[in-house]
Amino acid sequence: MSRAVAEDHSADNTTPYHSMEIGSSLTLGQLLKNVSDVRKVDVGDETPLHSSQGDQDYDDLMRPVPFVLSFNNLTYNVSVRGKFDLIPRRSLSSSKTKTLLDNISGETRDGEILAVLGASGSGKSTLIDALANRIAKGSLKGKVTLNGEPLQSRTLKVISAYVMQDDLLFPMLTVEETLMFAAEFRLPRSLPKSKKKLRVQTLIEQLGIKNAANTIIGDEGHRGISGGERRRVSIGIDIIHDPIVLFLDEPTSGLDSTSAFMVVNVLKKIAESGSIVIMSIHQPSHRVLGLLNRLIFLSRGKTVFSGSPASLPGFFARFGSPVPKNENQTEFALDLIRELEGSAGGTRGLVEFNKRWQEMKNLSPPASPNPNLTLKEAISASISRGKLVSGGGGGGGSSVASHGGFANPFWIEIKTLTERSILNSRRQPELFGTRLATVLVTGFILATVFWRLDNSPKGVQERLGFFAFAMSTMFYTCADALPVFLQERYIFMRETAYNAYRRSSYVLSHAVVSLPSLIFLSLAFAATTFWAVGLEGGPMGFLFYCLIIFASFWSGSSFVTFLSGVVPHVMLGYTIVVAILAYFLLFSGFFINRDRIPQYWLWFHYLSLVKYPYEAVLQNEFSDPMECFVRGVQMFDNTPLGQLSYGMKLRLLDSVSRSIGMRITGSTCLTTGADILKQQRVTELSKWSCLLVTVGFGFFFRVLFYLCLLFGSKNKRR
């Protein structure tokens, strides 16, 4: 791990860390600020911090601060409900409790790799989650301490990182771009961009992926880097800020022996730089085993072995099952555990033997590795030696604390998130191209079907049909926004779990990125249909038509985005979107007027997203008081009398005129646009009010999306 460069200081200007007056009551943020007064360093250089007090003071300053992570009696139970039964009998419906962790204890230190082993379902990932504070408060029993002090969630977020089992990366970004964006998120803005780039280049060399630095990550449809390289990039993202504690969930899963060894070798270097590395691993090879310092074997949530790899043969020899010569020790241990799990007594005997084995070793409770330092002081001392890259100098060390645990203010986060999304999308032009083609084809079909509508009664009905279909189409074409967040969900959860950025920044960036494409699509659809259909209003009418289409796209996109935060699966999401949009169209006022909707469904009419843009375009079309849509004999259109000859219709008009005492000729205007709006019950809101309501719905659903992310994406087990 690259260390920081220090400037030369004279004895008068240098203050050794052990002379700093740091009270135990100081917060982590205050400690970080104090560190910035001591640590005059920059990231990525190699000259250590030193003073003129001699080599001994220099060695004391640069020696890694010792950390001991201990966990005692960790127990985690979950409720397992019985199968659904048609008969609601209490004995069948009552839930059972399953123990995933059963009194697990152990410890590990900085400079070491603690590996958790066991068969599938043994509790490996659960133990990693428990140590990483990824289990909801109250569900986990036991204690996790660092240097003898309880490890608080807020502190753990700052000093640790968690690498998930799956490689969650943006497929169209290169390796260097991926790590650079991680540096922008995790390193403070007080650190110059040149130093961030240097940090990324150093990390790329450390991870052994220099040859793939300019290759895209790739996915099923785009050829990219190899599986081992992807795994190392995933690790690199989370160690860009050089955390004190690193958790990994099966980092070698799915890799060949060579790739797995390279990954663990990288983790070994990270540990030797002063970090605590804790990982789960399925079946390490002999070479990988040589890199591990401590092992914990689990079987159905119980500890069956805890100790160093060197003590493994002696442990099983005393148990009565010695490891055969030239056989992989971990493979033998796992095979034996599986064999015992299938026996009548299970692994109870091995669990009890491990307890006696631990007692024989006479392990006393671990003392604080440095009794003169509190945990917060130890963290500050570690930062002063180069851990938790914080920018240094000029108050940079307090950057994380000054923004509430985040490295950057929210506008920097929004800028970085926006740049990353645009870059990733720009390399997949087929996605926007498909959406644009859909809008243009839909507009072309509507333009040719409703070509040059006249102002006859039939033209009025056709206009109503065009507007209803066009406005609902705006919302249906927004359904393709559904998979966008669903594909990024776990990337988002990984990044926000350890304060890479705020959830609010992600929501705002998500909205900003969507706006340019929505504006372009709105103009494309409006230009395709407005003049071809023969809509009224001239230039100002076209402008409002563009605005209401954009508002519809914005509202629909926000609604679908909100649903993507609620629904976890794409197909289920599409089903819900299509169904709800159909209901919106039904209650929009086109199929049935407002005054004909039953009272118990009237609330849905006002919630319909289609209602407001539909009423807005009707008012935009029929607002001209001088425009006439039914004249004289046209009143007989769409009736059985419409089949009569023109002369017969004129005689009928004369009869009607005499009956009502009002002269009606063949050119007398009988229905204006205002009359049509009254017939459609479009009388409550003006077209501008409808526009504002539609835009407001978009913001409302964005707020709901934020709340979903805030309360529904905690990334913790219950």
mmCIF file of C-alpha atoms in Angstrom, residues 447-616:
data_model
loop_
_atom_site.group_PDB
_atom_site.id
_atom_site.type_symbol
_atom_site.label_atom_id
_atom_site.label_comp_id
_atom_site.label_asym_id
_atom_site.label_seq_id
_atom_site.Cartn_x
_atom_site.Cartn_y
_atom_site.Cartn_z
ATOM 1 C CA ALA A 447 -49.154 10.991 -37.816
ATOM 2 C CA THR A 448 -50.173 8.796 -40.739
ATOM 3 C CA VAL A 449 -53.285 7.407 -39.046
ATOM 4 C CA PHE A 450 -54.530 10.842 -37.915
ATOM 5 C CA TRP A 451 -53.258 12.711 -40.961
ATOM 6 C CA ARG A 452 -54.527 16.287 -41.289
ATOM 7 C CA LEU A 453 -57.656 16.073 -39.154
ATOM 8 C CA ASP A 454 -60.439 18.508 -40.070
ATOM 9 C CA ASN A 455 -62.736 20.475 -37.764
ATOM 10 C CA SER A 456 -65.794 18.314 -38.319
ATOM 11 C CA PRO A 457 -67.501 16.400 -35.505
ATOM 12 C CA LYS A 458 -65.638 13.282 -36.683
ATOM 13 C CA GLY A 459 -62.391 15.264 -36.572
ATOM 14 C CA VAL A 460 -63.132 16.246 -32.995
ATOM 15 C CA GLN A 461 -63.624 12.616 -31.957
ATOM 16 C CA GLU A 462 -60.466 11.621 -33.771
ATOM 17 C CA ARG A 463 -58.540 14.399 -32.022
ATOM 18 C CA LEU A 464 -59.740 13.132 -28.644
ATOM 19 C CA GLY A 465 -58.595 9.619 -29.540
ATOM 20 C CA PHE A 466 -55.223 10.897 -30.752
ATOM 21 C CA PHE A 467 -54.578 12.859 -27.559
ATOM 22 C CA ALA A 468 -55.580 9.981 -25.275
ATOM 23 C CA PHE A 469 -53.335 7.518 -27.113
ATOM 24 C CA ALA A 470 -50.425 9.959 -27.477
ATOM 25 C CA MET A 471 -50.383 10.975 -23.818
ATOM 26 C CA SER A 472 -50.628 7.401 -22.564
ATOM 27 C CA THR A 473 -47.841 6.412 -24.981
ATOM 28 C CA MET A 474 -45.543 8.942 -23.297
ATOM 29 C CA PHE A 475 -45.890 6.998 -20.062
ATOM 30 C CA TYR A 476 -45.628 3.533 -21.581
ATOM 31 C CA THR A 477 -42.377 4.403 -23.349
ATOM 32 C CA CYS A 478 -40.938 5.366 -19.955
ATOM 33 C CA ALA A 479 -41.127 1.739 -18.834
ATOM 34 C CA ASP A 480 -37.612 1.169 -20.165
ATOM 35 C CA ALA A 481 -36.331 3.239 -17.226
ATOM 36 C CA LEU A 482 -37.275 0.333 -14.947
ATOM 37 C CA PRO A 483 -34.129 -1.814 -15.381
ATOM 38 C CA VAL A 484 -31.774 1.171 -15.046
ATOM 39 C CA PHE A 485 -31.799 1.286 -11.254
ATOM 40 C CA LEU A 486 -32.459 -2.442 -10.900
ATOM 41 C CA GLN A 487 -29.132 -3.080 -12.672
ATOM 42 C CA GLU A 488 -27.375 -0.537 -10.457
ATOM 43 C CA ARG A 489 -29.148 -1.435 -7.210
ATOM 44 C CA TYR A 490 -26.390 -3.545 -5.692
ATOM 45 C CA ILE A 491 -23.655 -1.179 -6.885
ATOM 46 C CA PHE A 492 -25.596 1.604 -5.164
ATOM 47 C CA MET A 493 -26.016 -0.464 -1.982
ATOM 48 C CA ARG A 494 -22.318 -1.345 -1.884
ATOM 49 C CA GLU A 495 -21.188 2.231 -2.394
ATOM 50 C CA THR A 496 -23.609 3.885 0.033
ATOM 51 C CA ALA A 497 -23.113 1.253 2.743
ATOM 52 C CA TYR A 498 -19.706 2.762 3.513
ATOM 53 C CA ASN A 499 -20.483 6.416 2.801
ATOM 54 C CA ALA A 500 -19.062 6.739 -0.709
ATOM 55 C CA TYR A 501 -21.831 9.277 -1.358
ATOM 56 C CA ARG A 502 -25.241 10.350 -0.096
ATOM 57 C CA ARG A 503 -28.472 8.776 -1.252
ATOM 58 C CA SER A 504 -29.837 12.222 -2.022
ATOM 59 C CA SER A 505 -26.887 12.853 -4.352
ATOM 60 C CA TYR A 506 -27.688 9.676 -6.251
ATOM 61 C CA VAL A 507 -31.360 10.639 -6.645
ATOM 62 C CA LEU A 508 -30.513 14.131 -7.905
ATOM 63 C CA SER A 509 -27.857 12.798 -10.265
ATOM 64 C CA HIS A 510 -30.263 10.164 -11.562
ATOM 65 C CA ALA A 511 -32.762 12.919 -12.380
ATOM 66 C CA VAL A 512 -30.184 15.200 -13.992
ATOM 67 C CA VAL A 513 -28.862 12.429 -16.240
ATOM 68 C CA SER A 514 -32.357 11.619 -17.508
ATOM 69 C CA LEU A 515 -33.277 15.191 -18.504
ATOM 70 C CA PRO A 516 -31.317 15.598 -21.796
ATOM 71 C CA SER A 517 -32.722 12.405 -23.301
ATOM 72 C CA LEU A 518 -36.265 13.334 -22.204
ATOM 73 C CA ILE A 519 -35.951 16.761 -23.840
ATOM 74 C CA PHE A 520 -34.706 15.225 -27.094
ATOM 75 C CA LEU A 521 -37.465 12.600 -27.131
ATOM 76 C CA SER A 522 -40.101 15.271 -26.461
ATOM 77 C CA LEU A 523 -38.954 17.406 -29.384
ATOM 78 C CA ALA A 524 -38.773 14.358 -31.659
ATOM 79 C CA PHE A 525 -42.338 13.242 -30.897
ATOM 80 C CA ALA A 526 -43.784 16.765 -31.035
ATOM 81 C CA ALA A 527 -42.159 17.580 -34.359
ATOM 82 C CA THR A 528 -43.328 14.269 -35.833
ATOM 83 C CA THR A 529 -46.992 14.667 -34.900
ATOM 84 C CA PHE A 530 -47.950 18.337 -34.394
ATOM 85 C CA TRP A 531 -48.115 19.544 -37.994
ATOM 86 C CA ALA A 532 -48.825 16.141 -39.530
ATOM 87 C CA VAL A 533 -52.006 15.713 -37.461
ATOM 88 C CA GLY A 534 -52.979 19.358 -38.032
ATOM 89 C CA LEU A 535 -53.125 20.520 -34.437
ATOM 90 C CA GLU A 536 -54.113 24.088 -33.613
ATOM 91 C CA GLY A 537 -52.248 26.864 -31.839
ATOM 92 C CA GLY A 538 -49.413 27.868 -34.131
ATOM 93 C CA PRO A 539 -45.887 28.370 -32.702
ATOM 94 C CA MET A 540 -47.110 28.972 -29.132
ATOM 95 C CA GLY A 541 -49.354 25.934 -29.366
ATOM 96 C CA PHE A 542 -46.368 23.860 -30.528
ATOM 97 C CA LEU A 543 -44.244 25.170 -27.654
ATOM 98 C CA PHE A 544 -46.858 24.196 -25.076
ATOM 99 C CA TYR A 545 -47.313 20.833 -26.831
ATOM 100 C CA CYS A 546 -43.552 20.211 -26.425
ATOM 101 C CA LEU A 547 -43.669 21.256 -22.776
ATOM 102 C CA ILE A 548 -46.573 18.970 -21.857
ATOM 103 C CA ILE A 549 -44.959 16.032 -23.670
ATOM 104 C CA PHE A 550 -41.709 16.673 -21.768
ATOM 105 C CA ALA A 551 -43.667 16.948 -18.502
ATOM 106 C CA SER A 552 -45.350 13.612 -19.295
ATOM 107 C CA PHE A 553 -41.989 11.974 -19.979
ATOM 108 C CA TRP A 554 -40.595 13.472 -16.758
ATOM 109 C CA SER A 555 -43.562 12.347 -14.672
ATOM 110 C CA GLY A 556 -43.627 8.880 -16.234
ATOM 111 C CA SER A 557 -39.887 8.406 -15.865
ATOM 112 C CA SER A 558 -40.053 9.462 -12.205
ATOM 113 C CA PHE A 559 -42.973 7.106 -11.563
ATOM 114 C CA VAL A 560 -41.171 4.141 -13.123
ATOM 115 C CA THR A 561 -37.971 5.049 -11.257
ATOM 116 C CA PHE A 562 -39.910 5.048 -7.985
ATOM 117 C CA LEU A 563 -41.310 1.599 -8.785
ATOM 118 C CA SER A 564 -37.803 0.323 -9.547
ATOM 119 C CA GLY A 565 -36.879 1.263 -5.985
ATOM 120 C CA VAL A 566 -39.798 -0.767 -4.635
ATOM 121 C CA VAL A 567 -39.916 -3.799 -6.945
ATOM 122 C CA PRO A 568 -36.777 -5.977 -6.947
ATOM 123 C CA HIS A 569 -37.378 -7.868 -10.226
ATOM 124 C CA VAL A 570 -37.597 -6.566 -13.797
ATOM 125 C CA MET A 571 -40.444 -8.783 -15.022
ATOM 126 C CA LEU A 572 -42.541 -8.141 -11.936
ATOM 127 C CA GLY A 573 -41.850 -4.444 -12.344
ATOM 128 C CA TYR A 574 -42.989 -4.424 -15.978
ATOM 129 C CA THR A 575 -46.208 -6.205 -15.017
ATOM 130 C CA ILE A 576 -46.976 -3.630 -12.325
ATOM 131 C CA VAL A 577 -46.075 -0.658 -14.551
ATOM 132 C CA VAL A 578 -48.286 -1.805 -17.437
ATOM 133 C CA ALA A 579 -51.209 -2.533 -15.118
ATOM 134 C CA ILE A 580 -51.060 0.791 -13.262
ATOM 135 C CA LEU A 581 -50.650 2.820 -16.457
ATOM 136 C CA ALA A 582 -53.719 1.051 -17.875
ATOM 137 C CA TYR A 583 -55.676 2.147 -14.804
ATOM 138 C CA PHE A 584 -54.399 5.705 -15.229
ATOM 139 C CA LEU A 585 -55.658 5.742 -18.822
ATOM 140 C CA LEU A 586 -59.019 4.273 -17.823
ATOM 141 C CA PHE A 587 -59.625 7.035 -15.278
ATOM 142 C CA SER A 588 -58.092 9.859 -17.336
ATOM 143 C CA GLY A 589 -61.479 11.138 -18.536
ATOM 144 C CA PHE A 590 -61.307 9.877 -22.118
ATOM 145 C CA PHE A 591 -63.295 6.658 -21.753
ATOM 146 C CA ILE A 592 -65.664 8.045 -19.141
ATOM 147 C CA ASN A 593 -66.211 11.665 -18.114
ATOM 148 C CA ARG A 594 -65.491 12.810 -14.594
ATOM 149 C CA ASP A 595 -69.144 13.230 -13.635
ATOM 150 C CA ARG A 596 -69.912 9.676 -14.778
ATOM 151 C CA ILE A 597 -67.204 8.023 -12.678
ATOM 152 C CA PRO A 598 -68.655 6.391 -9.523
ATOM 153 C CA GLN A 599 -67.891 8.348 -6.369
ATOM 154 C CA TYR A 600 -65.904 5.515 -4.834
ATOM 155 C CA TRP A 601 -63.483 5.602 -7.824
ATOM 156 C CA LEU A 602 -63.293 9.384 -8.200
ATOM 157 C CA TRP A 603 -60.105 9.589 -6.114
ATOM 158 C CA PHE A 604 -58.298 7.488 -8.720
ATOM 159 C CA HIS A 605 -59.346 9.984 -11.406
ATOM 160 C CA TYR A 606 -57.427 12.738 -9.601
ATOM 161 C CA LEU A 607 -54.420 10.470 -9.060
ATOM 162 C CA SER A 608 -54.240 9.498 -12.727
ATOM 163 C CA LEU A 609 -51.016 10.716 -14.286
ATOM 164 C CA VAL A 610 -52.633 10.667 -17.748
ATOM 165 C CA LYS A 611 -55.529 12.949 -16.701
ATOM 166 C CA TYR A 612 -53.535 16.166 -16.426
ATOM 167 C CA PRO A 613 -51.528 16.069 -19.681
ATOM 168 C CA TYR A 614 -54.667 14.851 -21.490
ATOM 169 C CA GLU A 615 -56.703 17.811 -20.240
ATOM 170 C CA ALA A 616 -53.798 20.177 -20.962
#
